[in-house]
PDB file of C-alpha atoms in Angstrom:
ATOM      1  CA  MET A   1     -16.139  23.864 -20.829  1.00 76.00           C
ATOM      2  CA  VAL A   2     -13.654  22.698 -18.266  1.00 82.00           C
ATOM      3  CA  ASN A   3     -13.743  18.714 -17.072  1.00 87.00           C
ATOM      4  CA  PHE A   4     -12.979  20.071 -13.453  1.00 74.00           C
ATOM      5  CA  VAL A   5     -12.209  15.454 -12.418  1.00 84.00           C
ATOM      6  CA  ALA A   6     -10.561  15.643 -15.285  1.00 86.00           C
ATOM      7  CA  ALA A   7      -8.365  17.885 -14.508  1.00 84.00           C
ATOM      8  CA  GLN A   8      -7.070  17.081 -11.340  1.00 86.00           C
ATOM      9  CA  LYS A   9      -4.779  14.322 -13.015  1.00 88.00           C
ATOM     10  CA  PRO A  10      -2.591  16.462 -14.611  1.00 91.00           C
ATOM     11  CA  LEU A  11      -1.574  17.081  -9.779  1.00 92.00           C
ATOM     12  CA  LEU A  12      -2.736  13.516  -9.246  1.00 94.00           C
ATOM     13  CA  HIS A  13       0.230  12.854 -11.457  1.00 93.00           C
ATOM     14  CA  GLY A  14       2.587  14.989  -9.984  1.00 95.00           C
ATOM     15  CA  LEU A  15       2.310  13.169  -6.461  1.00 94.00           C
ATOM     16  CA  MET A  16       2.721  10.031  -8.173  1.00 95.00           C
ATOM     17  CA  LYS A  17       5.853  10.989  -9.377  1.00 95.00           C
ATOM     18  CA  TRP A  18       6.993  12.936  -6.257  1.00 95.00           C
ATOM     19  CA  ALA A  19       6.378   9.559  -4.860  1.00 95.00           C
ATOM     20  CA  GLY A  20       8.443   8.007  -7.214  1.00 96.00           C
ATOM     21  CA  LEU A  21       6.547   5.637  -9.804  1.00 97.00           C
ATOM     22  CA  ILE A  22       6.373   7.102 -12.980  1.00 97.00           C
ATOM     23  CA  PRO A  23       3.159   4.943 -15.601  1.00 97.00           C
ATOM     24  CA  GLN A  24       4.496   2.448 -17.860  1.00 97.00           C
ATOM     25  CA  THR A  25       2.799   0.743 -20.612  1.00 96.00           C
ATOM     26  CA  VAL A  26       3.312  -3.502 -20.889  1.00 96.00           C
ATOM     27  CA  GLU A  27       1.896  -5.289 -23.936  1.00 97.00           C
ATOM     28  CA  ILE A  28       1.650  -9.198 -22.171  1.00 97.00           C
ATOM     29  CA  GLU A  29       1.147 -10.311 -25.561  1.00 95.00           C
ATOM     30  CA  PRO A  30      -0.496  -8.944 -29.172  1.00 96.00           C
ATOM     31  CA  GLY A  31      -3.391  -7.352 -28.407  1.00 96.00           C
ATOM     32  CA  THR A  32      -2.933  -6.730 -24.173  1.00 98.00           C
ATOM     33  CA  VAL A  33      -1.816  -4.020 -22.891  1.00 98.00           C
ATOM     34  CA  MET A  34      -1.592  -3.165 -19.275  1.00 98.00           C
ATOM     35  CA  ASN A  35      -1.079   0.904 -17.861  1.00 98.00           C
ATOM     36  CA  MET A  36       0.960  -0.073 -13.865  1.00 98.00           C
ATOM     37  CA  TRP A  37       2.744   3.144 -12.382  1.00 98.00           C
ATOM     38  CA  VAL A  38       5.732   1.613 -11.153  1.00 97.00           C
ATOM     39  CA  PRO A  39       9.393   2.937  -8.903  1.00 97.00           C
ATOM     40  CA  LEU A  40      11.235   4.909 -11.250  1.00 91.00           C
ATOM     41  CA  SER A  41      13.953   3.620 -10.817  1.00 79.00           C
ATOM     42  CA  LYS A  42      12.301   0.153 -12.538  1.00 69.00           C
ATOM     43  CA  SER A  43      11.701   2.115 -15.234  1.00 59.00           C
ATOM     44  CA  GLU A  44      15.076   2.528 -16.301  1.00 56.00           C
ATOM     45  CA  ALA A  45      16.611  -0.895 -15.149  1.00 47.00           C
ATOM     46  CA  LYS A  46      13.894  -3.135 -16.157  1.00 48.00           C
ATOM     47  CA  ASP A  47      15.603  -6.777 -15.403  1.00 47.00           C
ATOM     48  CA  LYS A  48      18.892  -4.935 -14.310  1.00 49.00           C
ATOM     49  CA  LYS A  49      19.883  -5.981 -10.703  1.00 51.00           C
ATOM     50  CA  GLU A  50      19.457  -3.321  -7.753  1.00 48.00           C
ATOM     51  CA  GLU A  51      22.135  -2.976  -5.107  1.00 46.00           C
ATOM     52  CA  LYS A  52      19.164  -3.198  -2.320  1.00 68.00           C
ATOM     53  CA  GLU A  53      16.242  -4.728  -3.412  1.00 80.00           C
ATOM     54  CA  LYS A  54      13.183  -3.597  -1.249  1.00 92.00           C
ATOM     55  CA  PRO A  55      10.581  -5.670  -0.579  1.00 96.00           C
ATOM     56  CA  ALA A  56       7.596  -5.084  -3.505  1.00 97.00           C
ATOM     57  CA  VAL A  57       3.777  -4.422  -2.688  1.00 98.00           C
ATOM     58  CA  VAL A  58       0.654  -3.797  -4.836  1.00 98.00           C
ATOM     59  CA  LEU A  59      -2.068  -1.962  -5.162  1.00 98.00           C
ATOM     60  CA  ILE A  60      -4.708  -3.308  -6.558  1.00 98.00           C
ATOM     61  CA  HIS A  61      -8.496  -1.162  -7.301  1.00 98.00           C
ATOM     62  CA  GLY A  62     -11.764  -1.850  -6.828  1.00 95.00           C
ATOM     63  CA  PHE A  63     -15.115  -1.043  -9.733  1.00 92.00           C
ATOM     64  CA  ALA A  64     -15.268   2.318  -9.935  1.00 83.00           C
ATOM     65  CA  ALA A  65     -12.294   4.505 -10.241  1.00 91.00           C
ATOM     66  CA  GLU A  66      -8.175   3.393 -12.376  1.00 94.00           C
ATOM     67  CA  GLY A  67      -5.135   2.683  -9.797  1.00 96.00           C
ATOM     68  CA  ILE A  68      -3.324   6.401  -8.742  1.00 96.00           C
ATOM     69  CA  VAL A  69      -6.965   7.990  -7.934  1.00 95.00           C
ATOM     70  CA  THR A  70      -9.036   4.796  -5.712  1.00 96.00           C
ATOM     71  CA  TRP A  71      -4.938   3.934  -3.896  1.00 98.00           C
ATOM     72  CA  GLN A  72      -3.282   7.824  -3.965  1.00 96.00           C
ATOM     73  CA  PHE A  73      -3.599   8.301  -0.243  1.00 97.00           C
ATOM     74  CA  GLN A  74      -1.373   4.510   0.081  1.00 98.00           C
ATOM     75  CA  VAL A  75       1.816   5.831  -2.279  1.00 97.00           C
ATOM     76  CA  GLY A  76       3.696   8.580  -0.562  1.00 96.00           C
ATOM     77  CA  SER A  77       2.809   6.578   2.930  1.00 97.00           C
ATOM     78  CA  LEU A  78       4.988   3.644   1.729  1.00 97.00           C
ATOM     79  CA  THR A  79       7.175   4.435  -0.892  1.00 96.00           C
ATOM     80  CA  LYS A  80      10.239   4.799   1.634  1.00 94.00           C
ATOM     81  CA  LYS A  81      10.247   1.311   3.005  1.00 95.00           C
ATOM     82  CA  TYR A  82       8.430  -0.159  -0.266  1.00 97.00           C
ATOM     83  CA  ASP A  83       8.536  -0.779  -3.796  1.00 97.00           C
ATOM     84  CA  VAL A  84       5.275  -0.581  -5.553  1.00 98.00           C
ATOM     85  CA  TYR A  85       3.332  -1.185  -7.807  1.00 98.00           C
ATOM     86  CA  VAL A  86      -0.308  -0.004  -8.976  1.00 98.00           C
ATOM     87  CA  PRO A  87      -1.371  -1.583 -12.328  1.00 98.00           C
ATOM     88  CA  ASP A  88      -4.659  -0.868 -14.117  1.00 98.00           C
ATOM     89  CA  LEU A  89      -6.842  -3.939 -14.229  1.00 98.00           C
ATOM     90  CA  PHE A  90      -8.740  -4.049 -17.781  1.00 98.00           C
ATOM     91  CA  PHE A  91     -10.607  -1.582 -18.743  1.00 97.00           C
ATOM     92  CA  PHE A  92      -9.417   0.632 -16.530  1.00 96.00           C
ATOM     93  CA  GLY A  93      -6.791   3.366 -17.286  1.00 92.00           C
ATOM     94  CA  GLY A  94      -5.176   3.144 -20.046  1.00 90.00           C
ATOM     95  CA  SER A  95      -5.517  -1.239 -19.832  1.00 97.00           C
ATOM     96  CA  ILE A  96      -6.997  -3.400 -22.378  1.00 97.00           C
ATOM     97  CA  THR A  97      -7.499  -6.965 -23.717  1.00 98.00           C
ATOM     98  CA  ASP A  98      -8.487  -7.737 -27.100  1.00 97.00           C
ATOM     99  CA  SER A  99      -9.325 -11.365 -24.771  1.00 97.00           C
ATOM    100  CA  THR A 100     -13.309 -12.709 -24.326  1.00 97.00           C
ATOM    101  CA  ASP A 101     -12.134 -14.027 -21.541  1.00 97.00           C
ATOM    102  CA  ARG A 102     -14.201 -10.973 -17.727  1.00 96.00           C
ATOM    103  CA  SER A 103     -12.806 -12.773 -15.113  1.00 95.00           C
ATOM    104  CA  PRO A 104     -10.660 -12.233 -12.035  1.00 95.00           C
ATOM    105  CA  ARG A 105      -8.330 -14.994 -12.949  1.00 96.00           C
ATOM    106  CA  PHE A 106      -7.665 -13.755 -16.478  1.00 97.00           C
ATOM    107  CA  GLN A 107      -7.473 -10.248 -14.362  1.00 98.00           C
ATOM    108  CA  ALA A 108      -5.272 -12.445 -11.955  1.00 98.00           C
ATOM    109  CA  GLU A 109      -3.343 -14.075 -14.892  1.00 98.00           C
ATOM    110  CA  MET A 110      -2.061 -10.637 -17.479  1.00 98.00           C
ATOM    111  CA  VAL A 111      -0.902  -8.723 -13.442  1.00 98.00           C
ATOM    112  CA  MET A 112       1.408 -11.679 -12.709  1.00 98.00           C
ATOM    113  CA  ARG A 113       2.661 -11.731 -15.893  1.00 98.00           C
ATOM    114  CA  ALA A 114       3.291  -7.547 -16.415  1.00 98.00           C
ATOM    115  CA  LEU A 115       4.916  -7.594 -13.026  1.00 97.00           C
ATOM    116  CA  GLY A 116       7.484 -10.151 -14.833  1.00 96.00           C
ATOM    117  CA  LYS A 117       7.788  -7.809 -17.273  1.00 95.00           C
ATOM    118  CA  PHE A 118       9.746  -6.189 -14.021  1.00 95.00           C
ATOM    119  CA  GLY A 119      11.335  -8.464 -12.735  1.00 95.00           C
ATOM    120  CA  VAL A 120       9.252  -8.334  -9.468  1.00 96.00           C
ATOM    121  CA  ARG A 121       8.535 -12.782  -8.657  1.00 93.00           C
ATOM    122  CA  ARG A 122       7.985 -11.208  -5.277  1.00 96.00           C
ATOM    123  CA  TYR A 123       5.568  -8.915  -3.279  1.00 97.00           C
ATOM    124  CA  ALA A 124       2.537  -8.340  -1.836  1.00 98.00           C
ATOM    125  CA  VAL A 125      -0.126  -7.898  -3.162  1.00 98.00           C
ATOM    126  CA  VAL A 126      -3.482  -5.397  -1.112  1.00 98.00           C
ATOM    127  CA  GLY A 127      -7.177  -5.583  -3.025  1.00 98.00           C
ATOM    128  CA  PHE A 128      -9.754  -3.430  -2.126  1.00 98.00           C
ATOM    129  CA  SER A 129     -13.299  -4.836  -3.784  1.00 96.00           C
ATOM    130  CA  TYR A 130     -13.056  -5.902  -6.929  1.00 96.00           C
ATOM    131  CA  GLY A 131      -9.651  -6.167  -7.105  1.00 97.00           C
ATOM    132  CA  GLY A 132      -9.324  -8.079  -2.978  1.00 97.00           C
ATOM    133  CA  MET A 133     -10.880 -10.748  -5.465  1.00 96.00           C
ATOM    134  CA  VAL A 134      -7.898 -11.195  -8.155  1.00 97.00           C
ATOM    135  CA  ALA A 135      -5.748  -9.898  -4.654  1.00 98.00           C
ATOM    136  CA  PHE A 136      -6.905 -13.522  -3.178  1.00 97.00           C
ATOM    137  CA  LYS A 137      -6.657 -14.936  -7.227  1.00 97.00           C
ATOM    138  CA  MET A 138      -2.795 -13.766  -7.501  1.00 98.00           C
ATOM    139  CA  GLY A 139      -2.452 -14.987  -3.064  1.00 97.00           C
ATOM    140  CA  GLU A 140      -4.575 -18.727  -4.266  1.00 96.00           C
ATOM    141  CA  LEU A 141      -2.649 -19.633  -7.407  1.00 96.00           C
ATOM    142  CA  TRP A 142       0.494 -17.866  -7.274  1.00 97.00           C
ATOM    143  CA  PRO A 143       2.099 -19.063  -3.437  1.00 96.00           C
ATOM    144  CA  GLU A 144       5.121 -19.024  -4.502  1.00 96.00           C
ATOM    145  CA  MET A 145       5.358 -15.027  -6.018  1.00 97.00           C
ATOM    146  CA  VAL A 146       2.500 -13.652  -3.273  1.00 98.00           C
ATOM    147  CA  THR A 147       3.928 -12.949   0.099  1.00 97.00           C
ATOM    148  CA  SER A 148       0.508 -12.025   1.708  1.00 97.00           C
ATOM    149  CA  LEU A 149      -2.585 -10.328   1.208  1.00 98.00           C
ATOM    150  CA  VAL A 150      -4.519  -7.443   2.422  1.00 98.00           C
ATOM    151  CA  VAL A 151      -8.244  -7.347   1.064  1.00 98.00           C
ATOM    152  CA  SER A 152     -10.745  -4.731   2.026  1.00 98.00           C
ATOM    153  CA  GLY A 153     -14.794  -4.830   0.862  1.00 96.00           C
ATOM    154  CA  SER A 154     -14.297  -7.930  -0.885  1.00 96.00           C
ATOM    155  CA  ILE A 155     -14.465 -11.421  -1.235  1.00 93.00           C
ATOM    156  CA  LEU A 156     -13.473 -15.204  -2.122  1.00 92.00           C
ATOM    157  CA  ALA A 157     -15.763 -14.224  -4.986  1.00 88.00           C
ATOM    158  CA  MET A 158     -19.165 -13.856  -5.599  1.00 89.00           C
ATOM    159  CA  THR A 159     -21.482 -16.309  -5.359  1.00 87.00           C
ATOM    160  CA  ASP A 160     -25.705 -16.992  -6.532  1.00 87.00           C
ATOM    161  CA  SER A 161     -26.674 -15.895  -2.616  1.00 87.00           C
ATOM    162  CA  ILE A 162     -24.055 -13.246  -1.604  1.00 86.00           C
ATOM    163  CA  SER A 163     -25.017 -11.132  -4.618  1.00 88.00           C
ATOM    164  CA  GLU A 164     -28.789 -11.502  -4.580  1.00 91.00           C
ATOM    165  CA  THR A 165     -28.556 -11.141  -0.298  1.00 91.00           C
ATOM    166  CA  THR A 166     -26.612  -7.783  -1.353  1.00 91.00           C
ATOM    167  CA  LEU A 167     -27.951  -6.197  -3.694  1.00 90.00           C
ATOM    168  CA  GLU A 168     -31.373  -6.821  -2.395  1.00 92.00           C
ATOM    169  CA  ARG A 169     -30.359  -5.288   1.169  1.00 91.00           C
ATOM    170  CA  ILE A 170     -28.687  -1.981  -0.336  1.00 90.00           C
ATOM    171  CA  GLY A 171     -32.173  -1.770  -2.332  1.00 90.00           C
ATOM    172  CA  PHE A 172     -30.283  -2.084  -6.125  1.00 91.00           C
ATOM    173  CA  SER A 173     -31.663  -4.082  -9.054  1.00 89.00           C
ATOM    174  CA  SER A 174     -28.735  -5.277 -10.440  1.00 90.00           C
ATOM    175  CA  SER A 175     -24.912  -4.682 -10.524  1.00 92.00           C
ATOM    176  CA  SER A 176     -24.446  -2.625 -12.990  1.00 92.00           C
ATOM    177  CA  GLU A 177     -27.453  -0.231 -11.570  1.00 92.00           C
ATOM    178  CA  LEU A 178     -24.288   0.203  -8.459  1.00 92.00           C
ATOM    179  CA  LEU A 179     -20.960  -0.091 -10.070  1.00 93.00           C
ATOM    180  CA  LEU A 180     -22.335   2.060 -13.488  1.00 93.00           C
ATOM    181  CA  PRO A 181     -24.221   4.915 -12.365  1.00 92.00           C
ATOM    182  CA  SER A 182     -25.343   6.561 -15.501  1.00 92.00           C
ATOM    183  CA  SER A 183     -27.008   9.581 -13.535  1.00 94.00           C
ATOM    184  CA  VAL A 184     -26.192  11.842 -11.071  1.00 94.00           C
ATOM    185  CA  LYS A 185     -28.651  10.458  -8.975  1.00 95.00           C
ATOM    186  CA  GLY A 186     -27.276   7.506  -9.996  1.00 94.00           C
ATOM    187  CA  LEU A 187     -23.468   8.012  -8.670  1.00 93.00           C
ATOM    188  CA  LYS A 188     -24.889   9.938  -5.435  1.00 94.00           C
ATOM    189  CA  ALA A 189     -26.101   6.408  -4.459  1.00 94.00           C
ATOM    190  CA  LEU A 190     -23.301   4.690  -5.007  1.00 94.00           C
ATOM    191  CA  LEU A 191     -21.123   7.466  -2.691  1.00 93.00           C
ATOM    192  CA  SER A 192     -23.788   7.564  -0.442  1.00 94.00           C
ATOM    193  CA  ILE A 193     -23.569   3.022   0.661  1.00 94.00           C
ATOM    194  CA  SER A 194     -20.201   3.210  -0.236  1.00 95.00           C
ATOM    195  CA  CYS A 195     -18.813   6.093   2.299  1.00 95.00           C
ATOM    196  CA  TYR A 196     -19.938   6.754   6.257  1.00 95.00           C
ATOM    197  CA  LYS A 197     -19.909  10.048   6.195  1.00 91.00           C
ATOM    198  CA  LYS A 198     -22.831  11.774   3.722  1.00 86.00           C
ATOM    199  CA  LEU A 199     -20.597  14.094   1.239  1.00 82.00           C
ATOM    200  CA  TRP A 200     -22.693  17.368  -0.929  1.00 82.00           C
ATOM    201  CA  PHE A 201     -20.259  18.307  -3.942  1.00 88.00           C
ATOM    202  CA  PRO A 202     -22.212  19.762  -6.557  1.00 91.00           C
ATOM    203  CA  ASP A 203     -24.442  18.236  -9.696  1.00 92.00           C
ATOM    204  CA  ARG A 204     -21.298  19.554 -12.135  1.00 92.00           C
ATOM    205  CA  LEU A 205     -18.753  17.333 -10.481  1.00 92.00           C
ATOM    206  CA  TYR A 206     -20.885  14.257  -9.999  1.00 90.00           C
ATOM    207  CA  ARG A 207     -21.096  14.670 -14.092  1.00 93.00           C
ATOM    208  CA  ASP A 208     -17.170  15.711 -14.541  1.00 92.00           C
ATOM    209  CA  TYR A 209     -16.304  12.574 -12.707  1.00 92.00           C
ATOM    210  CA  LEU A 210     -19.108  10.142 -14.219  1.00 91.00           C
ATOM    211  CA  GLN A 211     -17.572  11.391 -17.506  1.00 90.00           C
ATOM    212  CA  VAL A 212     -14.061  10.592 -16.862  1.00 88.00           C
ATOM    213  CA  MET A 213     -14.272   7.479 -14.302  1.00 87.00           C
ATOM    214  CA  PHE A 214     -16.596   4.873 -15.896  1.00 88.00           C
ATOM    215  CA  THR A 215     -15.851   5.019 -19.583  1.00 90.00           C
ATOM    216  CA  HIS A 216     -15.341   0.611 -20.825  1.00 93.00           C
ATOM    217  CA  ARG A 217     -19.057   0.414 -20.053  1.00 94.00           C
ATOM    218  CA  LYS A 218     -20.013  -2.781 -21.782  1.00 96.00           C
ATOM    219  CA  GLU A 219     -16.568  -3.912 -21.526  1.00 96.00           C
ATOM    220  CA  ARG A 220     -17.151  -2.880 -17.765  1.00 96.00           C
ATOM    221  CA  GLU A 221     -20.790  -4.345 -18.017  1.00 95.00           C
ATOM    222  CA  GLU A 222     -18.873  -7.903 -18.401  1.00 96.00           C
ATOM    223  CA  LEU A 223     -16.728  -7.717 -16.003  1.00 95.00           C
ATOM    224  CA  LEU A 224     -19.697  -8.163 -13.773  1.00 94.00           C
ATOM    225  CA  GLU A 225     -21.315 -11.072 -15.106  1.00 92.00           C
ATOM    226  CA  GLY A 226     -17.711 -12.808 -15.009  1.00 92.00           C
ATOM    227  CA  LEU A 227     -17.746 -12.401 -11.797  1.00 91.00           C
ATOM    228  CA  VAL A 228     -20.571 -14.401  -9.997  1.00 89.00           C
ATOM    229  CA  ILE A 229     -20.951 -17.592  -9.602  1.00 86.00           C
ATOM    230  CA  SER A 230     -23.180 -21.099  -8.757  1.00 83.00           C
ATOM    231  CA  ASN A 231     -22.922 -21.520  -5.292  1.00 80.00           C
ATOM    232  CA  LYS A 232     -22.165 -25.058  -6.097  1.00 78.00           C
ATOM    233  CA  ASP A 233     -19.268 -23.784  -7.845  1.00 79.00           C
ATOM    234  CA  LEU A 234     -17.447 -22.634  -4.663  1.00 81.00           C
ATOM    235  CA  ALA A 235     -14.716 -24.288  -3.739  1.00 83.00           C
ATOM    236  CA  ILE A 236     -12.546 -22.699  -0.174  1.00 88.00           C
ATOM    237  CA  PRO A 237      -9.152 -22.396  -1.498  1.00 90.00           C
ATOM    238  CA  HIS A 238      -6.076 -23.152   1.013  1.00 90.00           C
ATOM    239  CA  PHE A 239      -4.065 -20.566   1.615  1.00 94.00           C
ATOM    240  CA  SER A 240      -0.465 -20.040   2.977  1.00 93.00           C
ATOM    241  CA  GLN A 241       0.444 -16.779   2.987  1.00 95.00           C
ATOM    242  CA  PRO A 242      -0.504 -14.335   6.302  1.00 96.00           C
ATOM    243  CA  ILE A 243      -3.810 -11.667   5.723  1.00 97.00           C
ATOM    244  CA  LEU A 244      -5.957  -9.880   6.851  1.00 98.00           C
ATOM    245  CA  LEU A 245      -9.091  -8.173   6.150  1.00 98.00           C
ATOM    246  CA  LEU A 246      -9.004  -4.337   6.831  1.00 98.00           C
ATOM    247  CA  TRP A 247     -12.512  -3.497   7.211  1.00 98.00           C
ATOM    248  CA  GLY A 248     -14.775  -0.106   7.568  1.00 97.00           C
ATOM    249  CA  GLU A 249     -16.738  -1.465  10.420  1.00 97.00           C
ATOM    250  CA  ASP A 250     -19.737   0.546   7.933  1.00 97.00           C
ATOM    251  CA  ASP A 251     -19.273  -0.915   4.579  1.00 97.00           C
ATOM    252  CA  GLN A 252     -22.595  -1.354   3.468  1.00 95.00           C
ATOM    253  CA  ILE A 253     -21.522  -3.002   0.493  1.00 95.00           C
ATOM    254  CA  PHE A 254     -20.209  -5.633   1.997  1.00 94.00           C
ATOM    255  CA  ASN A 255     -20.504  -5.760   5.792  1.00 94.00           C
ATOM    256  CA  LEU A 256     -18.036  -6.885   8.665  1.00 96.00           C
ATOM    257  CA  ASP A 257     -20.681 -10.445   8.884  1.00 94.00           C
ATOM    258  CA  LEU A 258     -19.276 -10.658   5.339  1.00 94.00           C
ATOM    259  CA  ALA A 259     -15.995 -10.877   6.752  1.00 96.00           C
ATOM    260  CA  LYS A 260     -16.064 -12.657  10.040  1.00 96.00           C
ATOM    261  CA  ASN A 261     -17.203 -15.466   7.794  1.00 94.00           C
ATOM    262  CA  MET A 262     -14.293 -15.918   5.741  1.00 94.00           C
ATOM    263  CA  LYS A 263     -12.332 -15.263   8.249  1.00 95.00           C
ATOM    264  CA  GLU A 264     -13.655 -18.622   9.838  1.00 94.00           C
ATOM    265  CA  GLN A 265     -13.443 -20.260   6.435  1.00 92.00           C
ATOM    266  CA  LEU A 266     -10.100 -19.523   5.856  1.00 93.00           C
ATOM    267  CA  GLY A 267      -8.459 -20.184   9.387  1.00 86.00           C
ATOM    268  CA  ASP A 268      -5.976 -18.580  11.204  1.00 85.00           C
ATOM    269  CA  LYS A 269      -3.984 -17.417   8.981  1.00 87.00           C
ATOM    270  CA  VAL A 270      -6.196 -14.352   9.039  1.00 95.00           C
ATOM    271  CA  MET A 271      -5.714 -11.890  10.206  1.00 97.00           C
ATOM    272  CA  LEU A 272      -9.460  -9.505  10.323  1.00 97.00           C
ATOM    273  CA  GLN A 273      -9.151  -5.797  11.481  1.00 97.00           C
ATOM    274  CA  GLY A 274     -12.296  -3.126  11.512  1.00 97.00           C
ATOM    275  CA  ILE A 275     -11.156   0.771  11.470  1.00 98.00           C
ATOM    276  CA  LYS A 276     -14.770   3.064  13.131  1.00 97.00           C
ATOM    277  CA  LYS A 277     -16.006   5.515  10.892  1.00 96.00           C
ATOM    278  CA  ALA A 278     -15.582   3.611   8.211  1.00 97.00           C
ATOM    279  CA  GLY A 279     -17.767   2.596   4.903  1.00 97.00           C
ATOM    280  CA  HIS A 280     -16.949   0.738   1.910  1.00 97.00           C
ATOM    281  CA  LEU A 281     -14.159   3.279   0.784  1.00 97.00           C
ATOM    282  CA  VAL A 282     -12.608   2.752   3.813  1.00 97.00           C
ATOM    283  CA  HIS A 283      -8.992   2.944   2.184  1.00 97.00           C
ATOM    284  CA  LEU A 284     -10.168   6.627   1.976  1.00 96.00           C
ATOM    285  CA  GLU A 285     -12.503   8.036   4.487  1.00 97.00           C
ATOM    286  CA  ARG A 286      -9.271   7.220   7.734  1.00 97.00           C
ATOM    287  CA  PRO A 287      -6.575   6.917   5.130  1.00 98.00           C
ATOM    288  CA  CYS A 288      -3.966   7.432   8.460  1.00 98.00           C
ATOM    289  CA  VAL A 289      -5.504   4.280   9.901  1.00 98.00           C
ATOM    290  CA  TYR A 290      -5.992   2.645   7.723  1.00 98.00           C
ATOM    291  CA  ASN A 291      -2.188   3.198   6.128  1.00 98.00           C
ATOM    292  CA  ARG A 292      -0.897   2.831  10.747  1.00 98.00           C
ATOM    293  CA  CYS A 293      -2.706  -0.708   9.806  1.00 98.00           C
ATOM    294  CA  LEU A 294      -1.936  -1.454   6.238  1.00 98.00           C
ATOM    295  CA  LYS A 295       2.436  -1.130   7.794  1.00 97.00           C
ATOM    296  CA  GLU A 296       2.510  -2.821  11.048  1.00 97.00           C
ATOM    297  CA  PHE A 297       0.957  -5.601   9.363  1.00 97.00           C
ATOM    298  CA  LEU A 298       3.609  -5.946   5.890  1.00 97.00           C
ATOM    299  CA  ALA A 299       6.289  -5.136   8.472  1.00 95.00           C
ATOM    300  CA  ILE A 300       5.011  -8.486  10.370  1.00 91.00           C
ATOM    301  CA  SER A 301       4.393 -10.618   7.078  1.00 88.00           C
ATOM    302  CA  THR A 302       7.026  -8.978   4.939  1.00 76.00           C
ATOM    303  CA  HIS A 303       9.569  -9.977   7.821  1.00 63.00           C
ATOM    304  CA  ALA A 304       8.505 -13.380   8.473  1.00 63.00           C
ATOM    305  CA  SER A 305       7.897 -14.517   4.860  1.00 62.00           C
ATOM    306  CA  GLY A 306      11.760 -12.464   4.050  1.00 56.00           C
ATOM    307  CA  ALA A 307      10.808 -11.697   1.324  1.00 48.00           C
ATOM    308  CA  SER A 308      13.238  -9.456   0.253  1.00 43.00           C
TER     309      SER A 308
END
């Protein structure tokens, strides 16, 4: 029987290629391989100097889908002015590692090293949810490379208190129960809590999505465990880059109050912009508004940083 979600992948791949991106597999070290969608020009000449290079933008996905599924409405909007890179984090898409490190720092380091394989040394990073935590880590650790940050529906780090408070507020017993549904009912609950508008799909489509998008369950559970840190271990990093917190005003997972608090913690270089009638999946629910806000910020921050 045809899996309708899997059957859409060739169409999505075609759209990415039409936008000028192709998939590349990068061995970062033995046993660690990352899949990344990169500009066609970079795949043909990884380390050659282009006559005129565009600024680079890296799009880092969340926990429920791989890179191009997460950013399908953003890639085409950005490629005219930017070289866009869309990595699959480990245990998503085609990325795999035999390392036992499940921390966001490890994901961040491997994305940075994979970009280096294509000669990319300076870039803006856009992260959503889990990918936002990876993005923050990249900006903290490699300020000389990360020119600016755009983060949606995410936090600096998942502390004990935030984890417990968030799960209690939305009615889930664990992050795995929320983010790794194993049933149609569970997937419906995840989408219900993630979206501003109530969605309806036939149960067949939910089952197909579960089969295609929720692989590597054991490793993903370990990723969720690797996220949580003790409250006493949280140190607010200093960021030298401009940061945009681009939020769905009705985000039920990481609500707007968390974003406001984070803005206060991080200081003057941080902007907070809310998007009305959007939840956690703001980039999918309101892509036109999201893309406009994203491009306005990138235009200003890229010019200010002198990135090229």
